[in-house]
Structure formats: C-alpha cells, structure tokens
PDB file of C-alpha atoms in Angstrom:
ATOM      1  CA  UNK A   1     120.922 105.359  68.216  1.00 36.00           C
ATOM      2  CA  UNK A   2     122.600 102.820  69.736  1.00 38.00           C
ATOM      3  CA  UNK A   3     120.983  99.623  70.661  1.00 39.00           C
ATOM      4  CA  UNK A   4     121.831  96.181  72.829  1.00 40.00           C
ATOM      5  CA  UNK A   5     121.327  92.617  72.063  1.00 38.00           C
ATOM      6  CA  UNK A   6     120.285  89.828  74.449  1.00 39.00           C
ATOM      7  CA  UNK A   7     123.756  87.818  74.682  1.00 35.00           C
ATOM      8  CA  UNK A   8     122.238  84.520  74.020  1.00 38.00           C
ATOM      9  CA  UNK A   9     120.494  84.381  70.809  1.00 30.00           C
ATOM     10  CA  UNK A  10     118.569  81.216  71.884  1.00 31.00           C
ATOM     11  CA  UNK A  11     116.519  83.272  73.934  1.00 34.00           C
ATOM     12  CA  UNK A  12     113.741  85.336  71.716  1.00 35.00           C
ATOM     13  CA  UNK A  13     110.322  85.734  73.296  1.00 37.00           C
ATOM     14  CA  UNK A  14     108.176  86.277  75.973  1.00 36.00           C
ATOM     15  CA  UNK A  15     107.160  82.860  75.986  1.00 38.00           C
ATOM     16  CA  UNK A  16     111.085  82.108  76.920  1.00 48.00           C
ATOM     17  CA  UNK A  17     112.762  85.163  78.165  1.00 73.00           C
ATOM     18  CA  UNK A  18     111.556  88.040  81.076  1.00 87.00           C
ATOM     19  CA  UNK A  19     112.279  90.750  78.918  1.00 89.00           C
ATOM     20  CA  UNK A  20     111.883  91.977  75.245  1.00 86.00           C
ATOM     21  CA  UNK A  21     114.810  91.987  72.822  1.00 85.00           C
ATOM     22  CA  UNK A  22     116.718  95.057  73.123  1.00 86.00           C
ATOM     23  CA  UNK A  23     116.794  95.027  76.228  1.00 92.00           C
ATOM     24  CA  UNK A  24     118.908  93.412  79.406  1.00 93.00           C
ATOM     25  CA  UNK A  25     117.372  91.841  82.188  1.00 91.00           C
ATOM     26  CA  UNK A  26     118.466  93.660  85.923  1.00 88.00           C
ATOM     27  CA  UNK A  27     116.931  92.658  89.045  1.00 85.00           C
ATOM     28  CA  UNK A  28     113.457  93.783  88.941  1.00 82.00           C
ATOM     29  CA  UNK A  29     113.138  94.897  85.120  1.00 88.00           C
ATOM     30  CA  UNK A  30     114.334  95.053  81.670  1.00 92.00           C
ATOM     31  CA  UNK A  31     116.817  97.438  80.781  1.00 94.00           C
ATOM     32  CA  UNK A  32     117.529  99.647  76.995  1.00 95.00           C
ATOM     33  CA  UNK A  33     119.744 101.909  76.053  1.00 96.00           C
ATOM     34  CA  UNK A  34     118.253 104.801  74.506  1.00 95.00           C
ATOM     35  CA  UNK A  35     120.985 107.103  73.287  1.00 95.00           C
ATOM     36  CA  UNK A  36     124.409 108.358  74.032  1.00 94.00           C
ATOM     37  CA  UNK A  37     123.352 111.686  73.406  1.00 94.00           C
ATOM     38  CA  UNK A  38     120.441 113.982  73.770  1.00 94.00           C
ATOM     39  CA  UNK A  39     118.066 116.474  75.872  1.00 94.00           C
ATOM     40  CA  UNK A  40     116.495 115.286  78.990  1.00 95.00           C
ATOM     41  CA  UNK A  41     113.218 116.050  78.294  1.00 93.00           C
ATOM     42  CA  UNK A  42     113.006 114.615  74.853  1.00 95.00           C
ATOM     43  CA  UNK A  43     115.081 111.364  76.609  1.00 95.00           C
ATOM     44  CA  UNK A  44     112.577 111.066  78.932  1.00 94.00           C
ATOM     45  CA  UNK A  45     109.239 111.337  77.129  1.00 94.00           C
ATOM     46  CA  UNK A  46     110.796 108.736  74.550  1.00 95.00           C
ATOM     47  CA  UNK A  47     111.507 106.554  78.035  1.00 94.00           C
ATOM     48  CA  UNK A  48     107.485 107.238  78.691  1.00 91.00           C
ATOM     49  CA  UNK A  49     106.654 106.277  75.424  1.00 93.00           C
ATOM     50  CA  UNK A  50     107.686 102.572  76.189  1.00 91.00           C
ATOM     51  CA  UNK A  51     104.642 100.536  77.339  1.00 87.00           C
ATOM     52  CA  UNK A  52     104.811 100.939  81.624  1.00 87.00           C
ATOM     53  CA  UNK A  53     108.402 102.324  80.370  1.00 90.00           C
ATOM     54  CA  UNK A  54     110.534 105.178  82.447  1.00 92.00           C
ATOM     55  CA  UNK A  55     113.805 106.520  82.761  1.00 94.00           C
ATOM     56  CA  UNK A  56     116.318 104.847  85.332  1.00 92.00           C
ATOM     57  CA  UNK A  57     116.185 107.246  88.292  1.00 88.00           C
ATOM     58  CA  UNK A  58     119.608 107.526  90.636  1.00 85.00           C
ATOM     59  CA  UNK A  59     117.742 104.800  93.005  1.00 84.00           C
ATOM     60  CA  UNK A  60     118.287 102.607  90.194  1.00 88.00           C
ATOM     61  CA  UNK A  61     121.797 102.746  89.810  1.00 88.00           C
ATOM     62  CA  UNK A  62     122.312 100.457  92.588  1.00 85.00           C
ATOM     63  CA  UNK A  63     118.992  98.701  92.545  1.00 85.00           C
ATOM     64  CA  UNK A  64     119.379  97.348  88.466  1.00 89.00           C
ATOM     65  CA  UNK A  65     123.133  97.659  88.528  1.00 90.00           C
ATOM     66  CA  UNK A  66     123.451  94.004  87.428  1.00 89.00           C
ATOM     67  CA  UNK A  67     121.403  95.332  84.079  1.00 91.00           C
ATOM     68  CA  UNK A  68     122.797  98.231  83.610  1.00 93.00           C
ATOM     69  CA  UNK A  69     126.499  96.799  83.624  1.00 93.00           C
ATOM     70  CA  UNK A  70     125.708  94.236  81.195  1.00 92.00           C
ATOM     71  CA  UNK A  71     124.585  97.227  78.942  1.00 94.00           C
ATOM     72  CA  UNK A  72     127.018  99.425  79.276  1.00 94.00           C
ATOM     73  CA  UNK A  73     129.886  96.866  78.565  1.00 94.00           C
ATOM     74  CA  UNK A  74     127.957  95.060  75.746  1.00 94.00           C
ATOM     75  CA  UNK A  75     128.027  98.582  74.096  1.00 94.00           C
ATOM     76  CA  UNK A  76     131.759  99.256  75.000  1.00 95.00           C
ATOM     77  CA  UNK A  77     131.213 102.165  77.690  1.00 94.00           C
ATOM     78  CA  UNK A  78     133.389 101.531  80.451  1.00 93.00           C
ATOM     79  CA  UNK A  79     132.481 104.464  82.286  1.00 92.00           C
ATOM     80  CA  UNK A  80     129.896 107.366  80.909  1.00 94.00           C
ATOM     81  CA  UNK A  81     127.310 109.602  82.311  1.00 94.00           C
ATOM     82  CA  UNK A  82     123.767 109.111  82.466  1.00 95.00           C
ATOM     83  CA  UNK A  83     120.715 111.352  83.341  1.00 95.00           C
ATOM     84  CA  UNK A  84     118.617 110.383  85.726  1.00 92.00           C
ATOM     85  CA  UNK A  85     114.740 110.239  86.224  1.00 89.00           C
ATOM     86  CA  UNK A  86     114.140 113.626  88.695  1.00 80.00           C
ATOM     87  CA  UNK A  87     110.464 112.729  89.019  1.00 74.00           C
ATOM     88  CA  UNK A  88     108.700 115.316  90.341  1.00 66.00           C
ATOM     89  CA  UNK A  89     111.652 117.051  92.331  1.00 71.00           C
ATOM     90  CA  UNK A  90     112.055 120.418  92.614  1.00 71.00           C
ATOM     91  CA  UNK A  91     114.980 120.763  90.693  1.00 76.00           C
ATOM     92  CA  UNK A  92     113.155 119.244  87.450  1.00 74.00           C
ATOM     93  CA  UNK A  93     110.234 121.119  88.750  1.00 71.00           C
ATOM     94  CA  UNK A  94     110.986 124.063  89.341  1.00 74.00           C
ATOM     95  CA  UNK A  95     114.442 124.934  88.613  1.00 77.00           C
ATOM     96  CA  UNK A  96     114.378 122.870  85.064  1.00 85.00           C
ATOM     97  CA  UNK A  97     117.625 121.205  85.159  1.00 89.00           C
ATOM     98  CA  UNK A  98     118.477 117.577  85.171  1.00 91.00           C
ATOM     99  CA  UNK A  99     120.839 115.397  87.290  1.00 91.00           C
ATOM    100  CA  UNK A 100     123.678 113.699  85.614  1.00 93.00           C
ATOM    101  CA  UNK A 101     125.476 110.743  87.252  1.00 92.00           C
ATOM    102  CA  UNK A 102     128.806 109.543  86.062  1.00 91.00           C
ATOM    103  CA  UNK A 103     128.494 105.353  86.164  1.00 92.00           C
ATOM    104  CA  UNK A 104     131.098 102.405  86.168  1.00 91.00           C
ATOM    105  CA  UNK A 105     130.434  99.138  84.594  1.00 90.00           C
ATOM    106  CA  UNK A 106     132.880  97.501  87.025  1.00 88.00           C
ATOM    107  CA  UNK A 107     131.537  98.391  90.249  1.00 82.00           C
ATOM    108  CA  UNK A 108     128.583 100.147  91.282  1.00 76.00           C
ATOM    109  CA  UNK A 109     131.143 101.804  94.006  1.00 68.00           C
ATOM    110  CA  UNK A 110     132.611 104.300  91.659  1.00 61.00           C
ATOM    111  CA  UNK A 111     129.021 105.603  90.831  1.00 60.00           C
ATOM    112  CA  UNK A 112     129.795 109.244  91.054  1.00 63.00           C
ATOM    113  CA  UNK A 113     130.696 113.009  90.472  1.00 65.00           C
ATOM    114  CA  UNK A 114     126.953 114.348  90.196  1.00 79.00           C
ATOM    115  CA  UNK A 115     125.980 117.052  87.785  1.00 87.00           C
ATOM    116  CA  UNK A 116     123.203 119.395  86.960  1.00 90.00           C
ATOM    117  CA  UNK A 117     122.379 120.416  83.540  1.00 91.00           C
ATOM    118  CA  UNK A 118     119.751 121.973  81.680  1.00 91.00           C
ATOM    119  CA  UNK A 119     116.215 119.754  80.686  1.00 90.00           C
ATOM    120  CA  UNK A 120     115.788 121.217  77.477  1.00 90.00           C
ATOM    121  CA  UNK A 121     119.779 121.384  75.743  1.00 92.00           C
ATOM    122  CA  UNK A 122     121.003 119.053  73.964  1.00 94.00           C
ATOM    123  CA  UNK A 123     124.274 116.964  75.882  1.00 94.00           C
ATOM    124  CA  UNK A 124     126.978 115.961  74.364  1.00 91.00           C
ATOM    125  CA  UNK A 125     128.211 112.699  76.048  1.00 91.00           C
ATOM    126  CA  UNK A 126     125.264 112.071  78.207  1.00 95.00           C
ATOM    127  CA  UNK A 127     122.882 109.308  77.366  1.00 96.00           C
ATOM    128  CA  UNK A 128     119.710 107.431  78.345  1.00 97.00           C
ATOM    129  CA  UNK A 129     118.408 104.394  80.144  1.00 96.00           C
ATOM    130  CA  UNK A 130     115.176 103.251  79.796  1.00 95.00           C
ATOM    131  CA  UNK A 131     113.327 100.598  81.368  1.00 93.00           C
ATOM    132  CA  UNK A 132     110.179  98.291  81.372  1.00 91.00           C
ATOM    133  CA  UNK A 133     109.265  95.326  83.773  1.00 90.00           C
ATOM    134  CA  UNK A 134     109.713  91.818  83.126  1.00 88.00           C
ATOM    135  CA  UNK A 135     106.894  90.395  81.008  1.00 85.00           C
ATOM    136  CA  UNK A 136     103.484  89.833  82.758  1.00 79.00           C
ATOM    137  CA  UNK A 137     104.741  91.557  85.588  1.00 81.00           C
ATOM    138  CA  UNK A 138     104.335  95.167  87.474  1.00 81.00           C
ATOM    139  CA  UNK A 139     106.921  97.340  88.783  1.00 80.00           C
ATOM    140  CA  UNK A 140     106.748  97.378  92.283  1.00 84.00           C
ATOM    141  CA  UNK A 141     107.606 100.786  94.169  1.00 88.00           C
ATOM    142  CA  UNK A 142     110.491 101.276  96.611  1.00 88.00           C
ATOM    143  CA  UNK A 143     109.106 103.885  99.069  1.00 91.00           C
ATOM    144  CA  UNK A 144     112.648 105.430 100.525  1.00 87.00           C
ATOM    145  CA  UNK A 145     113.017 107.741  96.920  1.00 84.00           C
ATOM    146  CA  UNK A 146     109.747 109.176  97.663  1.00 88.00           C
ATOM    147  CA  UNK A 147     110.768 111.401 100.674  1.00 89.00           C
ATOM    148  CA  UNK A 148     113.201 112.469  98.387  1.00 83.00           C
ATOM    149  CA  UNK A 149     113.809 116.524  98.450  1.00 84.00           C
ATOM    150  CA  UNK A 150     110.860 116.112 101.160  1.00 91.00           C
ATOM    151  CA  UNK A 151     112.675 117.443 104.211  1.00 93.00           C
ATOM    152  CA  UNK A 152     109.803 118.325 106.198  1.00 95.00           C
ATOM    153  CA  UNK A 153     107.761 115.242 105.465  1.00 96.00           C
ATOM    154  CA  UNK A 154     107.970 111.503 106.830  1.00 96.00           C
ATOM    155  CA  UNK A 155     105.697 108.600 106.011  1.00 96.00           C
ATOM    156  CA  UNK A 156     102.727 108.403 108.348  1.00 94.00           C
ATOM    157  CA  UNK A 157     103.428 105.042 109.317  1.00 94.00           C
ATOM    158  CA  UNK A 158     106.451 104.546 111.491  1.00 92.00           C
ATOM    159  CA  UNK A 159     107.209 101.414 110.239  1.00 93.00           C
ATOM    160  CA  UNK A 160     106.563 101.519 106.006  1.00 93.00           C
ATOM    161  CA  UNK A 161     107.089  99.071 103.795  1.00 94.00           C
ATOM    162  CA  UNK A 162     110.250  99.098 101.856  1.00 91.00           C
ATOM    163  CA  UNK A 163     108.198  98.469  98.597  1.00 90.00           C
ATOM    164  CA  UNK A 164     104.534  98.522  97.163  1.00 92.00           C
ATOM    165  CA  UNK A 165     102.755  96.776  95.482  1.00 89.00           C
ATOM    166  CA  UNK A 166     100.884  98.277  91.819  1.00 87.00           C
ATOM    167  CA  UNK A 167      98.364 100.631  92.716  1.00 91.00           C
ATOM    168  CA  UNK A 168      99.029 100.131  96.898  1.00 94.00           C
ATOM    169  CA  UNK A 169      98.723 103.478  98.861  1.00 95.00           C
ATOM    170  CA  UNK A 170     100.989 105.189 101.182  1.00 95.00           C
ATOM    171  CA  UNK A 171     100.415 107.985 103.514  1.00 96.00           C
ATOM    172  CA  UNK A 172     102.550 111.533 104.123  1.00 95.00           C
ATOM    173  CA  UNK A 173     102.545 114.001 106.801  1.00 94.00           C
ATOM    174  CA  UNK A 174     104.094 116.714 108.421  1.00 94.00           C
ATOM    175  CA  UNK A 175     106.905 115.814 110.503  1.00 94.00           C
ATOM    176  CA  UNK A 176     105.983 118.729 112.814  1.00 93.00           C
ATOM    177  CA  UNK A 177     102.517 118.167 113.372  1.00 88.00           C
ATOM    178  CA  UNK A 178     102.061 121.496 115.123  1.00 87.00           C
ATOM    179  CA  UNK A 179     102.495 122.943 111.486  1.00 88.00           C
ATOM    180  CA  UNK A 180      98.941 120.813 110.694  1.00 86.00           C
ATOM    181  CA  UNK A 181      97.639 117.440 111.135  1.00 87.00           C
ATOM    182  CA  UNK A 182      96.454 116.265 107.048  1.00 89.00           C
ATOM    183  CA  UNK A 183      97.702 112.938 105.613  1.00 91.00           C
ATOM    184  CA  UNK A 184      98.916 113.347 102.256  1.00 93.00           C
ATOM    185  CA  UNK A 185      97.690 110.326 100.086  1.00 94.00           C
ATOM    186  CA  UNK A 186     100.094 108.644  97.723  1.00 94.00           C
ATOM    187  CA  UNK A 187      99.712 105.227  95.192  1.00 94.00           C
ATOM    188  CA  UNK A 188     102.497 102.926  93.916  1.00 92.00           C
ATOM    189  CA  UNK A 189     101.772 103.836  89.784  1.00 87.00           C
ATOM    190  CA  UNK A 190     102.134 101.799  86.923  1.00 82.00           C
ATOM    191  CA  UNK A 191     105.987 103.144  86.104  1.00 80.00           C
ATOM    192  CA  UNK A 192     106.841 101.778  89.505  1.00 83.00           C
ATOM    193  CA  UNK A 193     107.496 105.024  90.838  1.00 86.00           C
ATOM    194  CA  UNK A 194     105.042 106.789  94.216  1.00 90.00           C
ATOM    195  CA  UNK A 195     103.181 109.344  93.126  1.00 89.00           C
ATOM    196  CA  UNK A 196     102.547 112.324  94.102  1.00 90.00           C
ATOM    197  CA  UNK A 197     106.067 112.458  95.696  1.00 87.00           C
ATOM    198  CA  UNK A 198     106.782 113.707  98.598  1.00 91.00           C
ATOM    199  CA  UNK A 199     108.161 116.902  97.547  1.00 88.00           C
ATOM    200  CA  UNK A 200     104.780 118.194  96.410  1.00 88.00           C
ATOM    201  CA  UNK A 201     103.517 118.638  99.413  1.00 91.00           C
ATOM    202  CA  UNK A 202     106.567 119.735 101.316  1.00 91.00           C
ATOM    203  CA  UNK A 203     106.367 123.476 101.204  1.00 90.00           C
ATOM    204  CA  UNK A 204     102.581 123.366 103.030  1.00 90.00           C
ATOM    205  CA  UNK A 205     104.820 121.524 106.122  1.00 93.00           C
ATOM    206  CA  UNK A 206     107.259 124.302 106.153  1.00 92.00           C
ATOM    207  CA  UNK A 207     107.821 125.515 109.473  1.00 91.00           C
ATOM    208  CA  UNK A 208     106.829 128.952 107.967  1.00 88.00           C
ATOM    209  CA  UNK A 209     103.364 127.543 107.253  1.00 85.00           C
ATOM    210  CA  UNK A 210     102.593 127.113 111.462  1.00 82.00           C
ATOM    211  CA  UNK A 211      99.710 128.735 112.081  1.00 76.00           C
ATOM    212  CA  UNK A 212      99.869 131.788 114.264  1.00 71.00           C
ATOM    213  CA  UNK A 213      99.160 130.868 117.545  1.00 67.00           C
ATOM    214  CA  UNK A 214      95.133 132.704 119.072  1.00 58.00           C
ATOM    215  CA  UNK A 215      94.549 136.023 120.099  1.00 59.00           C
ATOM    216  CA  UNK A 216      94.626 136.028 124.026  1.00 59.00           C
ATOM    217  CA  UNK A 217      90.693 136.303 124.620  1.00 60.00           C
ATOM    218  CA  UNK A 218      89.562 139.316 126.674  1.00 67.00           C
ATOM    219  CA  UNK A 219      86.812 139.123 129.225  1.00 69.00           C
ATOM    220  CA  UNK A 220      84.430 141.363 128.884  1.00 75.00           C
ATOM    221  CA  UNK A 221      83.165 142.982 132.051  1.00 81.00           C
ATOM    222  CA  UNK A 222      79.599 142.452 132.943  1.00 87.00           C
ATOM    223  CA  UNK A 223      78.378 143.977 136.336  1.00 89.00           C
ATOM    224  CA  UNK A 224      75.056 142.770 137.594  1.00 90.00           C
ATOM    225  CA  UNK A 225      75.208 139.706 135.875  1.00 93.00           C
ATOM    226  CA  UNK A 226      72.098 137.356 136.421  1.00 92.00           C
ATOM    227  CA  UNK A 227      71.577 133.978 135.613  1.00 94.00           C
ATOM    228  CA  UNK A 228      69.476 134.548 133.096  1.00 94.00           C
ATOM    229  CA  UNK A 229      72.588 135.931 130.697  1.00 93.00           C
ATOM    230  CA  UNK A 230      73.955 132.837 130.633  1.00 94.00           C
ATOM    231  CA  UNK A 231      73.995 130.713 127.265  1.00 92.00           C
ATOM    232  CA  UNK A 232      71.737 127.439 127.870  1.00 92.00           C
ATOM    233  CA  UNK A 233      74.166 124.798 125.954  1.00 88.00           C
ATOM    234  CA  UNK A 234      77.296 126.538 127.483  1.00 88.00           C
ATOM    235  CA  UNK A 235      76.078 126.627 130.939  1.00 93.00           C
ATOM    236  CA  UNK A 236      76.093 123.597 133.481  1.00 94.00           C
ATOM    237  CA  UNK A 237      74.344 125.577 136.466  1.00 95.00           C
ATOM    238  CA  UNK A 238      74.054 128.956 137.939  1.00 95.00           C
ATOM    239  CA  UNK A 239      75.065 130.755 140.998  1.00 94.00           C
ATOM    240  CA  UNK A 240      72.961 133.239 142.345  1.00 93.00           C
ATOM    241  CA  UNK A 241      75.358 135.864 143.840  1.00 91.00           C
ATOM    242  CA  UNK A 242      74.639 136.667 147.820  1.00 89.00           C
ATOM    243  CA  UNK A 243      74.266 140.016 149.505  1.00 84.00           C
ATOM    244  CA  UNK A 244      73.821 141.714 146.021  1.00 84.00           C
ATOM    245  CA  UNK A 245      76.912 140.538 144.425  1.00 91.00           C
ATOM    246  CA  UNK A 246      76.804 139.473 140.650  1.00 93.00           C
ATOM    247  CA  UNK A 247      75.396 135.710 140.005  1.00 94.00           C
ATOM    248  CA  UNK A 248      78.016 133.109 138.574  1.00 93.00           C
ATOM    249  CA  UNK A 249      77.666 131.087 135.337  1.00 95.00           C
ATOM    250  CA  UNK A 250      79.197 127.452 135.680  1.00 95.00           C
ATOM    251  CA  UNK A 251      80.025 126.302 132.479  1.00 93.00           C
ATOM    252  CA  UNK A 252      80.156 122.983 130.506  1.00 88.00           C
ATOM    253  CA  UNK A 253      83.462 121.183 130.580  1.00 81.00           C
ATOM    254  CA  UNK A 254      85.343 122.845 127.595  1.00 75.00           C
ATOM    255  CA  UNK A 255      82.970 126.216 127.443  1.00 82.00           C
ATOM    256  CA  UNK A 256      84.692 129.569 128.051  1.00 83.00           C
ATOM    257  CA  UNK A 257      83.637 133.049 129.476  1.00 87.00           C
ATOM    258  CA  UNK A 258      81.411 134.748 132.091  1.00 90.00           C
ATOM    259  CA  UNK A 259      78.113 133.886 130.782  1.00 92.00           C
ATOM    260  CA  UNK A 260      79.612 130.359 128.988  1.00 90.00           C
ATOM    261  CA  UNK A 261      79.311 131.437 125.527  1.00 86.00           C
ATOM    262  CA  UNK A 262      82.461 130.469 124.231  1.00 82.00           C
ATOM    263  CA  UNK A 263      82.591 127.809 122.494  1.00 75.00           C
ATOM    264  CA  UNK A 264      84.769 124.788 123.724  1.00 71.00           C
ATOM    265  CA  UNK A 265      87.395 123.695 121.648  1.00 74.00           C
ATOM    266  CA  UNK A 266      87.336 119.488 121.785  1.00 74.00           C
ATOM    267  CA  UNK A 267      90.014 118.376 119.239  1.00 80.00           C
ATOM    268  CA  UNK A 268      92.672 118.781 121.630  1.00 73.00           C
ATOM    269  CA  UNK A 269      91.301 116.532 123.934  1.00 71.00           C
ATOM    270  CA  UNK A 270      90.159 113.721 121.185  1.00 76.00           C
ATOM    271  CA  UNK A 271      92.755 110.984 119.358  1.00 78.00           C
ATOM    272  CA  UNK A 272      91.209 110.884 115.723  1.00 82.00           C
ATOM    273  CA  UNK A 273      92.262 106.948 113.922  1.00 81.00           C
ATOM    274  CA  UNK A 274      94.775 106.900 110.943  1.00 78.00           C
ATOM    275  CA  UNK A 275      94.195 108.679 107.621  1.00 78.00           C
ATOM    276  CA  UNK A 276      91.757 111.230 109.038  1.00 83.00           C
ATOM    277  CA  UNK A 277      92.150 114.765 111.199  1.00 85.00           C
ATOM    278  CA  UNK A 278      89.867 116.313 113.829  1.00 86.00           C
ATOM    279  CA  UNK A 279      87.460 119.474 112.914  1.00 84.00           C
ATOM    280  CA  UNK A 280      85.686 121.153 115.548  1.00 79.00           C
ATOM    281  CA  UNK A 281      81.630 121.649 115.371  1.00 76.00           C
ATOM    282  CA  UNK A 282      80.164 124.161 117.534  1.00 65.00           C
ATOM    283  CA  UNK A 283      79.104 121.941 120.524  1.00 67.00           C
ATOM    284  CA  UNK A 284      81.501 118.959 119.587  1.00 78.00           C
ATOM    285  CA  UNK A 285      84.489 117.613 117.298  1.00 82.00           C
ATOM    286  CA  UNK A 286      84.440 115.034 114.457  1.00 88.00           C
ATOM    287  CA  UNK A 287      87.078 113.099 113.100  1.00 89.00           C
ATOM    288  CA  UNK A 288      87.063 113.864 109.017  1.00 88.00           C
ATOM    289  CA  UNK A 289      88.390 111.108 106.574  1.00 87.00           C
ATOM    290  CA  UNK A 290      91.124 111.676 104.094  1.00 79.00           C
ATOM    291  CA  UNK A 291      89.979 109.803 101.437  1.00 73.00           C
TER     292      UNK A 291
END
C-alpha cells in the first residue's frame, strides 16, 4: 500500500503541523492515500476506520484539489482514477455500484470521464483517498451535495447556508408541497458529511405519492327537517321554515351539511411556523412540531 510523506521533514506533529504524517494538507482537511487498488466497500470502511476519517466524495475533487494534487504527484500519478464516497445515494444504495472519477494532478479542469463499477469487486487501477480534518478541528458540511440524487426535494429554507457547522441541523421538504407538507430533519455529522441525505426521503415526495384528491360529498336528503336535527357545535342558528316548508340549519364558519355535522376542515385556512405541519382536530387545527 502505497503511502505519502509530508514534503518538509521539519514539520512532525500536531503541536507544529494541521495534519498527521501521512497525510497532505488540502483546504479544509488532511488528505492519505489509501491504495491504488481495491474494492469499494473494503476502501471505504478502511476510510471509516480513520478517527472522524471518510472517503473523498466527487464534491471533493474540487473542494481539496490543492491536497489531492500534492498527493497524487508526490506518488508519481499524473492522472488515475479514484472512487468516490456515494454516501447514501441510490446508486450505492440500492443499485450497489460505485462511481469512479478519472483525476488530473495538473488541473482540476480535466477531472473527468465518470464510471460505475461494482462495490464489492476488486479494481484494478482504481484507488482510494481518505481523509481526516486538521487537528483540533471539525469538518464542517457543505450543504449543496446533500440534494444530491434528491430531485424532488429542496432545502426548507430558501436561502441555506453553504456550510454547517458540527452537529448544526438543516431542514428538507417536498418541493411540491401538494404531495405533503413534513420537514425532513437533517445534522451536519462528525465525517463532515449531512446526514440523512436527501435522497432518503425523496421517493415519499414523488409526485406518485400525492394523495388522491376527496370523494365529492353527497347530501343526503332530509324532508321535514326541524331545528332540533341540527348538531349543537356545528350549528350557528336555526331557521324555522314558513308555511310548512323544512327549517334551515346555519352552520359555523367551516362546518358542512344540512344539519352542520360535517366537520370543518381548518388547516387550509391556518399558516403553521417553520419545522412543524398542520393536523386537523375535530372542532379545530393544531400546528404539530417536527422535532
């Protein structure tokens, strides 16, 4: 297994230096090459392994380039392929396979040529990145990767931040909100990566999982109706009917049918604050916290 050297050898500890020796400092963290060769599964649990360690995902590429060029040309790889971290994508998920990037040390320009492979076979001529943050520091968590393979969800705030802080929150929903109102509750994690991502929760905001719009109601006929029928909480006031005809019920703003026993239905008409959605009661709404 192939390993890298800090370049300056007057650099050796924590006490001196941002990152541990074997590995190159990038941007935000400290970067190691793993192996040139190997499965991704195995790749990444070894990656895991590494105190608050991880795999490189593709948003890395660009984001520790600086790193990840020293690496590559300290270890004489001009140009090679790399997995990347999938997270919890569906493509790791479900359909097992792995995404393979082929990188330049020149330029992070000619990052390119995308493949898919399988998790669990070995590859020949595909290696591993791992990294760690700088000593006495957390990762923090750039938000854009976790709508990733999320097509049907958007952050819940228009205006996110473009990182979080360790163990900051950050909210989902449904970008149709006639498919439902929830907020989906996600927290920057210690590999510096938002978790539960996005695509977790993307099949319930389908467009297939609308709800089917309410039976038309059917009024049911009630000759000789008398004020007495009518329900108590439903009803405002009667009507008594002249010249024999059949009394009238006047209902309660939002309370439905002849004798006002349908109950009204109140979310519609109420604005429920951030992070929670509106249930209705039988005689009123609530707004419900997420969390």
């Amino acid at each position: 297994t192939p390993r890298g050297q800090k370049t300056d050898a007057s650099t050796t500890g924590p006490n001196s230096e941002p990152c541990p020796d074997d590995f190159f400092e990038g941007n935000h963290g400290c970067l190691m090459l793993l192996n040139i060769r190997g499965k991704y599964t195995n790749s990444l649990s070894l990656c895991q392994d590494l105190p608050n360690g991880d795999m490189i995902s593709y948003y890395d590429l660009s984001a520790e380039f600086a790193g990840i060029s020293k690496l590559m040309k300290y270890n004489g790889l001009p140009l090679y392929r790399w997995f990347v971290n999938g997270f919890m994508s569906p493509l790791s998920r479900t359909f097992l396979q792995a995404q393979v990037v082929w990188v330049s040390s020149s330029t992070p320009l000619l990052t390119s040529n995308d493949s898919i492979v399988s998790r669990s076979q070995v590859q020949e001529s595909v290696g591993t990145i791992c990294k760690v943050p700088k000593y006495g520091l957390r990762w923090a968590c750039p938000t854009a990767p976790a709508l990733l393979d999320a097509p049907h969800i958007e952050f819940a705030d228009p205006n996110p931040p473009a990182f979080l802080n360790y163990t900051d929150k950050i909210y989902f929903q449904c970008k149709d909100k006639t498919v439902h109102e929830r907020k989906y509750t996600a927290t920057c994690t210690e590999r510096g990566v938002v978790a539960p991502a996005a695509s977790i929760f993307n099949p319930s905001c389908a467009p297939e999982e609308k709800p089917a719009p309410p039976p038309m109601e059917k009024e049911v006929p009630m000759p000789g109706l008398r004020c007495t029928w009518c329900e108590k909480r439903g009803t405002h006031h009667c009507e008594k009917g002249e010249k024999g005809e059949d009394d009238r019920c006047i209902c309660n703003e939002g309370w439905r049918g002849k004798i006002c026993n349908r109950h009204p239905r109140f979310c519609p008409r109420m604005s429920c604050p951030k992070d929670s959605h509106c249930e209705e009661r039988v005689d009123h709404a609530v707004c419900v916290c997420e969390t």
